[in-house]
XYZ file of C-alpha atoms in Angstrom:
600
model
C -45.621 -29.204 -35.667
C -42.003 -28.048 -35.762
C -41.560 -29.033 -32.103
C -42.994 -32.482 -32.822
C -40.521 -33.005 -35.693
C -37.631 -31.969 -33.428
C -38.734 -34.449 -30.770
C -38.955 -37.247 -33.327
C -35.414 -36.375 -34.401
C -34.212 -36.711 -30.810
C -35.893 -40.081 -30.491
C -34.327 -41.247 -33.745
C -30.867 -40.177 -32.569
C -31.121 -41.814 -29.162
C -33.444 -44.621 -30.175
C -30.983 -47.285 -29.158
C -30.759 -45.654 -25.738
C -34.395 -46.152 -24.737
C -34.482 -47.823 -21.311
C -36.848 -50.622 -20.424
C -36.355 -50.394 -16.635
C -36.988 -46.642 -16.356
C -40.577 -45.421 -16.386
C -41.665 -41.868 -17.188
C -44.513 -40.637 -15.028
C -45.182 -37.711 -17.372
C -44.929 -37.214 -21.125
C -42.081 -34.723 -20.718
C -39.466 -34.284 -18.006
C -36.202 -35.693 -16.726
C -35.136 -38.561 -14.482
C -31.762 -38.888 -12.712
C -30.756 -42.307 -11.373
C -30.114 -42.737 -7.646
C -26.345 -42.732 -8.132
C -26.627 -39.475 -10.146
C -24.555 -40.991 -12.967
C -27.302 -41.234 -15.596
C -29.894 -38.781 -16.917
C -33.001 -39.729 -18.932
C -35.166 -37.267 -20.868
C -38.835 -38.158 -21.144
C -40.132 -37.554 -24.678
C -43.817 -38.363 -25.126
C -43.524 -40.686 -22.122
C -40.482 -42.544 -23.490
C -37.186 -42.369 -21.427
C -34.189 -41.393 -23.590
C -30.722 -41.914 -22.051
C -28.482 -38.836 -22.327
C -24.658 -38.865 -22.745
C -22.711 -39.318 -19.493
C -21.042 -36.432 -17.657
C -17.283 -35.876 -18.036
C -14.955 -37.305 -15.376
C -15.331 -35.635 -11.981
C -18.885 -34.456 -12.667
C -22.310 -36.021 -11.957
C -25.903 -35.139 -12.762
C -27.868 -32.844 -10.466
C -31.336 -34.309 -9.685
C -32.631 -30.772 -9.288
C -30.964 -28.844 -12.117
C -30.709 -31.836 -14.538
C -27.231 -30.752 -15.678
C -23.665 -31.902 -14.956
C -22.184 -30.454 -11.739
C -18.895 -30.947 -9.886
C -18.769 -33.666 -7.243
C -19.111 -32.320 -3.693
C -19.874 -28.798 -4.905
C -22.821 -26.875 -3.465
C -24.910 -28.135 -6.426
C -24.154 -31.826 -5.765
C -27.396 -33.096 -4.166
C -26.161 -36.712 -4.349
C -23.893 -36.233 -1.348
C -27.067 -35.538 0.683
C -28.956 -38.720 -0.408
C -30.833 -40.340 2.478
C -29.937 -43.617 4.132
C -33.094 -45.281 2.907
C -35.703 -44.194 5.437
C -38.806 -42.478 4.183
C -38.391 -39.237 6.074
C -35.006 -38.495 4.607
C -33.838 -36.643 7.718
C -30.432 -38.303 8.041
C -27.442 -37.616 5.759
C -25.224 -40.374 4.385
C -21.924 -40.257 6.290
C -19.406 -39.475 3.525
C -15.951 -38.004 4.018
C -16.637 -34.806 2.041
C -20.198 -34.216 3.304
C -18.915 -32.219 6.288
C -16.982 -29.844 4.012
C -13.600 -30.470 5.693
C -11.623 -28.407 3.160
C -11.267 -24.774 4.198
C -10.359 -21.563 2.355
C -11.776 -22.674 -0.994
C -10.077 -26.093 -1.056
C -11.719 -28.746 -3.270
C -12.605 -31.979 -1.442
C -11.869 -35.212 -3.329
C -13.333 -38.372 -1.783
C -11.485 -41.688 -1.627
C -12.896 -44.817 -3.283
C -14.388 -46.120 -0.044
C -16.096 -42.788 0.647
C -14.490 -42.568 4.087
C -11.248 -40.794 3.211
C -10.677 -37.492 1.453
C -7.964 -35.315 -0.033
C -8.091 -31.510 -0.139
C -6.837 -29.843 -3.303
C -5.832 -26.459 -1.889
C -5.620 -23.064 -3.625
C -2.081 -21.849 -4.345
C -1.807 -19.728 -1.177
C -3.119 -22.326 1.307
C -1.861 -25.688 2.567
C -2.245 -28.281 5.279
C -4.451 -31.384 5.443
C -7.613 -29.257 5.234
C -6.135 -26.120 3.592
C -6.308 -24.492 7.021
C -2.926 -22.758 6.839
C -1.859 -19.788 4.742
C 1.376 -20.697 2.971
C 4.443 -18.501 3.009
C 5.657 -17.214 -0.342
C 8.550 -19.696 -0.170
C 6.064 -22.567 0.212
C 3.963 -21.211 -2.662
C 7.104 -21.112 -4.799
C 7.760 -24.763 -3.988
C 4.281 -25.550 -5.377
C 4.770 -23.435 -8.518
C 8.278 -22.387 -9.606
C 6.849 -20.216 -12.409
C 4.834 -18.019 -10.036
C 5.298 -14.257 -10.390
C 2.982 -12.358 -8.063
C 2.651 -8.946 -6.454
C 3.570 -8.098 -2.861
C 0.341 -7.606 -0.855
C 1.362 -4.251 0.613
C 3.976 -2.397 -1.493
C 3.447 -1.681 -5.189
C 7.131 -1.739 -6.207
C 7.686 -5.203 -4.734
C 6.884 -8.603 -6.221
C 7.762 -12.278 -5.832
C 9.495 -14.232 -8.603
C 9.716 -17.941 -7.788
C 12.320 -18.448 -10.500
C 14.820 -16.126 -8.755
C 16.041 -17.699 -5.527
C 18.666 -15.940 -3.406
C 21.813 -17.735 -2.298
C 22.124 -15.013 0.374
C 19.017 -12.948 1.109
C 19.748 -9.172 1.001
C 18.859 -6.924 3.928
C 15.237 -5.705 3.942
C 14.216 -8.540 1.611
C 12.973 -12.104 1.972
C 13.378 -15.190 -0.190
C 12.082 -14.637 -3.762
C 11.174 -10.988 -3.051
C 12.215 -8.611 -5.860
C 11.946 -4.847 -6.299
C 11.342 -2.767 -9.412
C 13.963 -0.116 -10.296
C 12.956 3.320 -8.991
C 10.515 4.825 -9.923
C 8.918 1.816 -11.666
C 6.046 -0.184 -10.119
C 4.877 -3.786 -10.493
C 1.823 -4.278 -12.702
C -0.640 -7.021 -11.738
C -1.855 -6.954 -15.351
C 1.429 -7.512 -17.239
C 3.149 -9.235 -14.264
C 6.271 -7.116 -14.694
C 7.772 -3.747 -13.757
C 6.337 -0.808 -15.692
C 6.575 2.989 -15.751
C 4.694 4.294 -12.698
C 2.254 6.155 -14.964
C 1.007 2.840 -16.401
C 0.359 0.928 -13.156
C -2.802 0.800 -11.023
C -1.660 -0.161 -7.518
C -5.158 -0.681 -6.111
C -4.803 -1.081 -2.328
C -1.016 -1.599 -2.516
C 1.053 1.301 -1.217
C 2.577 3.435 -3.966
C 5.900 4.852 -2.770
C 6.856 8.081 -4.528
C 10.149 8.695 -2.720
C 13.217 6.668 -3.762
C 14.188 6.319 -0.099
C 11.074 4.216 0.510
C 12.390 1.672 -1.993
C 14.263 -1.053 -0.149
C 17.271 -0.854 -2.473
C 18.167 2.545 -1.008
C 17.718 1.544 2.644
C 20.897 1.271 4.689
C 21.548 -0.996 7.672
C 24.917 0.323 8.839
C 25.660 2.804 11.642
C 27.658 5.140 9.376
C 25.265 5.330 6.439
C 24.946 8.557 4.476
C 21.248 9.531 4.625
C 19.505 8.386 1.439
C 17.940 11.832 0.937
C 21.369 13.366 0.252
C 21.463 11.646 -3.144
C 17.752 10.892 -3.592
C 15.665 13.782 -2.201
C 11.881 13.502 -2.083
C 9.636 15.182 -4.666
C 6.354 14.322 -2.933
C 3.873 17.194 -3.123
C 5.968 19.066 -5.710
C 5.019 20.022 -9.268
C 6.956 18.845 -12.313
C 10.152 20.804 -12.961
C 13.173 22.260 -11.138
C 13.131 22.748 -7.338
C 15.655 23.541 -4.590
C 17.354 20.313 -3.480
C 15.309 18.669 -0.702
C 18.339 17.882 1.469
C 20.901 20.517 0.419
C 18.609 23.447 1.108
C 19.615 27.104 0.812
C 22.314 26.164 -1.681
C 22.971 26.138 -5.458
C 21.847 22.497 -5.670
C 18.563 21.635 -7.363
C 16.466 18.572 -8.177
C 14.212 17.726 -11.120
C 10.765 16.269 -10.327
C 8.164 14.525 -12.472
C 4.951 12.979 -11.192
C 6.159 13.645 -7.615
C 9.177 11.397 -8.352
C 12.817 12.457 -8.107
C 14.375 12.260 -11.585
C 17.819 13.891 -11.251
C 19.838 16.544 -9.388
C 22.433 19.156 -10.296
C 24.058 22.471 -9.446
C 23.174 25.880 -10.851
C 25.733 27.619 -13.047
C 28.022 30.408 -11.817
C 26.873 34.008 -12.150
C 29.870 35.565 -13.918
C 29.503 39.065 -12.527
C 29.154 37.968 -8.902
C 31.642 35.075 -9.128
C 29.272 32.749 -7.264
C 26.650 30.154 -8.040
C 23.063 30.995 -8.857
C 20.299 29.520 -6.707
C 17.208 27.516 -7.747
C 14.018 29.560 -7.455
C 10.588 29.355 -9.132
C 11.591 26.599 -11.527
C 14.905 28.025 -12.757
C 18.376 29.158 -11.605
C 18.504 32.858 -10.679
C 20.862 35.367 -9.082
C 21.047 35.185 -5.295
C 19.829 38.787 -5.300
C 16.442 37.400 -6.405
C 16.293 34.797 -3.635
C 14.947 35.633 -0.122
C 17.439 35.459 2.732
C 15.547 32.661 4.493
C 16.257 30.539 1.415
C 19.984 31.351 1.345
C 19.673 34.347 -0.987
C 20.689 38.005 -0.778
C 17.375 39.712 -1.548
C 17.078 42.669 0.893
C 14.073 43.191 3.136
C 12.057 46.422 2.945
C 10.038 45.772 6.080
C 10.156 48.887 8.295
C 11.929 50.955 5.608
C 10.570 54.031 3.886
C 10.403 54.410 0.115
C 13.830 55.196 -1.346
C 17.326 53.884 -2.049
C 19.646 52.100 0.405
C 23.235 50.909 0.347
C 23.952 47.353 -0.718
C 23.795 45.007 2.287
C 26.760 42.998 0.979
C 29.083 46.037 0.895
C 29.375 46.404 -2.886
C 29.834 50.066 -3.751
C 28.495 49.721 -7.308
C 25.185 48.320 -6.050
C 22.239 49.541 -4.026
C 18.652 48.489 -3.480
C 15.438 50.452 -3.721
C 12.202 49.965 -1.783
C 9.083 50.666 -3.820
C 5.693 49.724 -2.420
C 7.399 47.662 0.278
C 9.131 45.494 -2.335
C 12.938 45.438 -2.780
C 14.805 45.560 -6.081
C 18.612 45.406 -6.408
C 20.107 47.993 -8.776
C 23.572 48.459 -10.350
C 25.272 51.829 -10.749
C 26.511 52.899 -14.198
C 30.095 51.975 -15.105
C 32.670 54.120 -13.195
C 30.232 55.280 -10.501
C 29.358 54.147 -6.994
C 26.455 54.554 -4.605
C 26.829 57.613 -2.356
C 25.345 56.973 1.083
C 24.581 60.647 1.783
C 23.228 61.525 -1.663
C 21.438 58.156 -1.842
C 22.238 57.896 -5.520
C 25.041 56.806 -7.844
C 27.863 59.358 -8.318
C 31.090 59.233 -10.331
C 34.083 57.916 -8.381
C 36.410 54.906 -7.855
C 35.304 52.015 -5.673
C 37.113 51.483 -2.405
C 39.034 48.179 -2.407
C 38.116 46.581 0.940
C 38.351 42.952 2.101
C 34.582 42.391 2.220
C 33.865 44.145 -1.087
C 34.467 40.882 -3.001
C 31.827 39.043 -0.948
C 34.105 36.249 0.259
C 31.526 34.757 2.671
C 29.238 32.200 1.041
C 25.897 30.615 1.919
C 24.599 33.616 3.836
C 27.719 34.128 5.962
C 28.172 37.664 7.348
C 31.521 39.285 6.396
C 33.240 41.241 9.198
C 36.212 43.404 8.144
C 39.389 43.741 10.162
C 40.537 47.154 11.448
C 42.893 47.678 8.534
C 40.184 46.825 6.009
C 42.347 44.139 4.401
C 41.348 41.102 6.507
C 37.943 39.590 7.148
C 36.125 37.003 9.261
C 33.010 35.094 8.134
C 30.285 34.562 10.729
C 28.602 31.460 9.291
C 24.997 30.278 9.715
C 24.528 27.293 12.024
C 24.535 24.730 9.213
C 27.646 26.016 7.372
C 31.336 26.195 8.249
C 34.806 26.750 6.828
C 36.825 29.965 6.339
C 34.259 31.339 3.877
C 31.225 29.284 5.019
C 31.703 27.188 1.902
C 30.972 23.828 3.533
C 27.687 22.395 4.792
C 28.190 21.083 8.331
C 27.038 17.648 9.411
C 24.561 17.484 12.284
C 27.375 16.239 14.502
C 29.408 19.375 13.698
C 26.363 21.567 14.333
C 25.947 19.863 17.696
C 29.575 20.670 18.517
C 28.780 24.348 17.871
C 25.608 24.236 20.004
C 25.060 21.351 22.449
C 21.534 22.598 23.287
C 20.347 22.369 19.694
C 17.080 20.472 19.103
C 16.040 20.659 15.469
C 13.777 18.858 13.036
C 14.938 16.402 10.401
C 14.696 18.107 6.992
C 12.736 15.280 5.320
C 10.797 13.110 7.802
C 8.333 14.615 10.265
C 8.759 11.967 13.007
C 12.551 12.465 13.144
C 14.581 15.138 14.930
C 18.102 15.857 16.192
C 18.846 16.326 19.897
C 22.443 17.446 20.472
C 22.181 16.542 24.155
C 21.587 12.830 23.380
C 24.735 11.276 21.951
C 24.816 7.565 21.114
C 27.550 5.299 22.432
C 26.558 2.866 19.649
C 24.472 4.254 16.804
C 21.365 2.078 16.109
C 20.636 0.741 12.625
C 18.818 3.208 10.332
C 19.895 6.150 12.525
C 22.839 8.547 12.669
C 24.521 10.365 15.540
C 22.067 12.543 17.533
C 19.087 11.456 15.364
C 15.970 10.641 17.422
C 12.494 9.404 16.495
C 9.113 10.159 18.037
C 7.047 7.189 19.289
C 4.492 6.083 16.667
C 2.205 7.797 15.717
C 3.597 11.044 17.210
C 5.370 13.687 15.092
C 8.007 16.331 15.865
C 6.682 19.882 16.202
C 8.916 22.716 14.984
C 6.877 25.040 17.233
C 7.213 23.273 20.607
C 10.495 21.487 19.618
C 9.205 18.163 20.959
C 7.102 15.152 19.968
C 3.360 15.790 19.895
C 0.167 13.963 18.913
C 0.046 13.846 15.095
C -3.180 15.885 15.122
C -1.314 18.869 16.631
C 1.685 19.016 14.250
C 2.059 20.898 10.960
C 4.778 19.053 9.017
C 5.082 21.646 6.254
C 7.278 20.120 3.532
C 8.489 17.296 5.779
C 7.100 13.866 4.944
C 4.349 12.711 7.290
C 4.477 8.915 7.612
C 1.114 7.394 8.531
C 2.202 3.750 8.569
C 4.147 2.443 11.585
C 6.382 0.447 9.240
C 7.748 3.701 7.801
C 9.037 4.633 11.273
C 12.664 3.561 11.607
C 12.071 1.847 14.946
C 10.070 -0.869 13.195
C 12.546 -1.442 10.353
C 14.447 -4.716 10.444
C 17.941 -5.388 9.093
C 18.089 -9.165 9.379
C 17.423 -11.765 6.663
C 14.867 -13.633 8.800
C 12.788 -10.683 9.961
C 9.044 -11.083 10.355
C 7.423 -8.488 8.046
C 6.534 -5.390 10.059
C 2.991 -5.364 8.621
C 2.147 -8.601 10.457
C 2.033 -6.710 13.770
C 1.631 -3.159 12.460
C -0.668 -3.172 9.401
C -1.221 0.036 7.458
C -4.377 2.132 7.889
C -3.569 4.579 5.085
C -6.684 5.481 3.105
C -9.023 3.917 5.697
C -11.709 5.606 7.802
C -11.671 5.637 11.599
C -12.892 2.398 13.172
C -12.579 -1.377 12.829
C -11.282 -2.949 9.595
C -10.114 -6.394 8.419
C -6.439 -6.870 9.331
C -4.246 -5.504 6.527
C -1.864 -8.479 6.523
C -4.004 -11.330 7.903
C -6.732 -10.924 5.295
C -9.812 -13.160 4.970
C -9.526 -14.101 8.638
C -11.076 -13.245 12.050
C -8.298 -10.702 12.733
C -9.070 -6.976 12.707
C -7.306 -3.653 13.197
C -8.455 -0.342 14.691
C -7.659 2.824 12.710
C -7.756 6.507 13.631
C -6.610 9.351 11.406
C -5.235 6.748 8.961
C -2.966 5.471 11.757
C -2.910 1.926 13.120
C -3.980 1.993 16.779
C -4.416 -1.676 17.767
C -5.362 -5.146 16.501
C -7.384 -8.073 17.781
C -9.462 -11.128 16.949
C -13.240 -11.296 16.623
C -15.150 -13.335 19.181
C -16.476 -16.846 18.517
C -20.019 -17.236 17.192
C -21.481 -19.684 19.739
C -24.006 -21.316 17.442
C -21.549 -21.991 14.590
C -18.543 -22.758 16.828
C -16.266 -20.585 14.717
C -14.879 -17.059 14.799
C -16.772 -14.091 13.442
C -15.148 -11.977 10.718
C -14.604 -8.189 10.583
C -16.934 -6.483 8.103
C -18.311 -2.937 7.774
C -16.844 -1.731 11.066
C -17.846 -4.620 13.331
C -17.503 -8.391 13.834
C -20.230 -10.372 12.057
C -21.124 -13.963 11.215
C -19.236 -15.450 8.263
C -22.654 -15.862 6.645
C -22.677 -12.058 6.230
C -19.214 -11.910 4.629
C -18.677 -12.427 0.847
C -16.758 -15.542 -0.187
C -13.942 -13.538 -1.765
C -13.276 -12.112 1.718
C -13.216 -15.530 3.408
C -16.915 -15.576 4.280
C -19.820 -17.931 3.552
C -22.356 -15.497 2.070
C -23.997 -17.287 -0.899
C -24.126 -15.799 -4.388
C -27.475 -15.175 -6.101
C -25.989 -14.487 -9.509
C -27.826 -16.595 -12.107
C -30.436 -17.758 -9.564
C -34.174 -17.036 -9.645
C -36.055 -15.494 -6.731
C -36.735 -18.057 -4.017
C -35.205 -20.276 -1.347
C -32.197 -22.579 -1.739
C -30.490 -25.165 0.416
C -27.564 -24.122 2.589
C -24.295 -24.352 0.655
C -22.456 -25.639 3.729
C -24.811 -28.638 4.129
C -26.576 -27.455 7.294
C -30.134 -28.811 7.277
C -31.460 -26.157 9.669
C -30.341 -23.344 7.367
C -31.196 -22.092 3.896
C -30.711 -18.924 1.926
C -33.155 -16.786 -0.002
C -32.530 -14.678 -3.102
C -34.536 -11.469 -3.186
C -33.771 -8.823 -5.778
C -30.519 -10.614 -6.574
C -29.313 -10.276 -2.974
C -28.766 -13.294 -0.678
C -29.857 -13.594 2.946
C -29.156 -16.630 5.139
C -32.122 -17.850 7.190
C -32.509 -20.339 10.077
C -35.343 -22.835 10.337
C -37.456 -22.958 13.522
C -36.323 -25.358 16.229
C -37.058 -28.995 15.320
C -37.453 -28.406 11.594
C -35.164 -28.559 8.587
C -35.168 -27.163 5.080
C -36.961 -29.491 2.665
C -35.316 -29.505 -0.757
C -38.519 -30.360 -2.636
C -40.892 -28.122 -0.695
C -38.286 -25.329 -0.619
C -39.306 -24.385 2.920
C -38.729 -25.429 6.529
C -40.813 -28.439 7.582
C -40.729 -30.866 10.488
C -38.571 -33.824 9.499
C -37.866 -32.185 6.151
C -35.995 -34.003 3.394
C -32.593 -32.290 3.561
């Protein structure tokens, strides 16, 4: 009874809209006119005209709701030419789906012309071309969007360069180190608040473009901005100025600041960073620039101070050394092997004039000295860190690793006449993806090299050979996409996304790239997906494919969304699968199956 009252109410509301020329075959149902502009509801056999669709929409004869013109739900664009079989489509401009890459086709008034309304990142007559960021900015001057590869970079279409800086391109901006660009807030944020997704998250300041240098006489970035990658929060020895009093502060594997340890009053020299704090050099191993003795091969007992101080000695207990100080007014007796009363002998080396691990050698009279400095230090008292060029002057056969980057090394036998950009004198780089081995002293396959604390670049674009210092450079990733985080095998191209282009990865390194073959039947390229090249019908739409979506659809068969009469897709368990009709048949919209001469 309640339903009957509701129906009477509908009739009373739309009573003036009852049509005389429309006949209802059943008591209840719906009728859409041939031009799909009008919908009638049948109520007890009486046709009631419904309100018209908004502009740009028409009624769907199948779903009986308003749908967008020329969308996959617009059956009107497939109306027949009047024959009974319905096996021929009306020739309309948009019926062939000319607009690519998600472009919306808008038909002209005569039905024979069309205009493609392209997404922001595509252009061309049929949206066939991916726009550059500069072209996107011309379409929308308010656009602020992330860089596709690097998390600290973004594009701001409101900030146009008069002169484009090195390592940048028009509209490209960079967050201050160590901030990253958030795709949520569309601005630079603290790195702890940003999810980079697939974008590369640089932790070292020297990977930020601001700190890159394009001159032949550049001071290496790591001198002022050492890397904290792989290090815990707190104080560490300086990454570049190793075996020295200099330290760096790390947080979240980011470099925060640097400094120099205070002077140890008693020894009149700087302390060294060790285990998160500044300590006496007597607590630091020799291989780290300290003065801690070595008990290897020594018996238990006391030994004279290795630095020549008479009021000091060191003891070996359980194979471990400990430096001791004699009581005031006494000195260590070499024969007694203990401290005895007596004045200290005033000799040239007793004041430890040689710094940074230099060995003090006294003159014959005991009043002069000579410092034999380690390879990387020089000066009268070894007080100065030598440049690599100065080290090469001391030893022309020297081949040594770069302290920070595993693919770099110094070869003192290879001097540049003109130093290349991003390099310094004697600095060499292994071919990508090789790395420099500190064992064999040469470039080796990356699988055979232990980089230790040196940074191991996996992306070719982090190798200096592929860096570009001109304002009109093609981004390195176009030819050398990154494979970081990807399994071995074939993947969609990292830069040319949603396209037939692929890349081959091994050990997270880029090996090669290529283009999938053409699918003969569809006359278009296949797309890379799940390690191989497949039909676009197997690739999701968000990845440039044509795989339909079953969300909101019931189980069953549906017409092909691309308008192909010999195809349809089925939804089973919410998953789509594209099917092909047998030769000579087409998918019938009413029968929902393939039939000979079906009504497409």
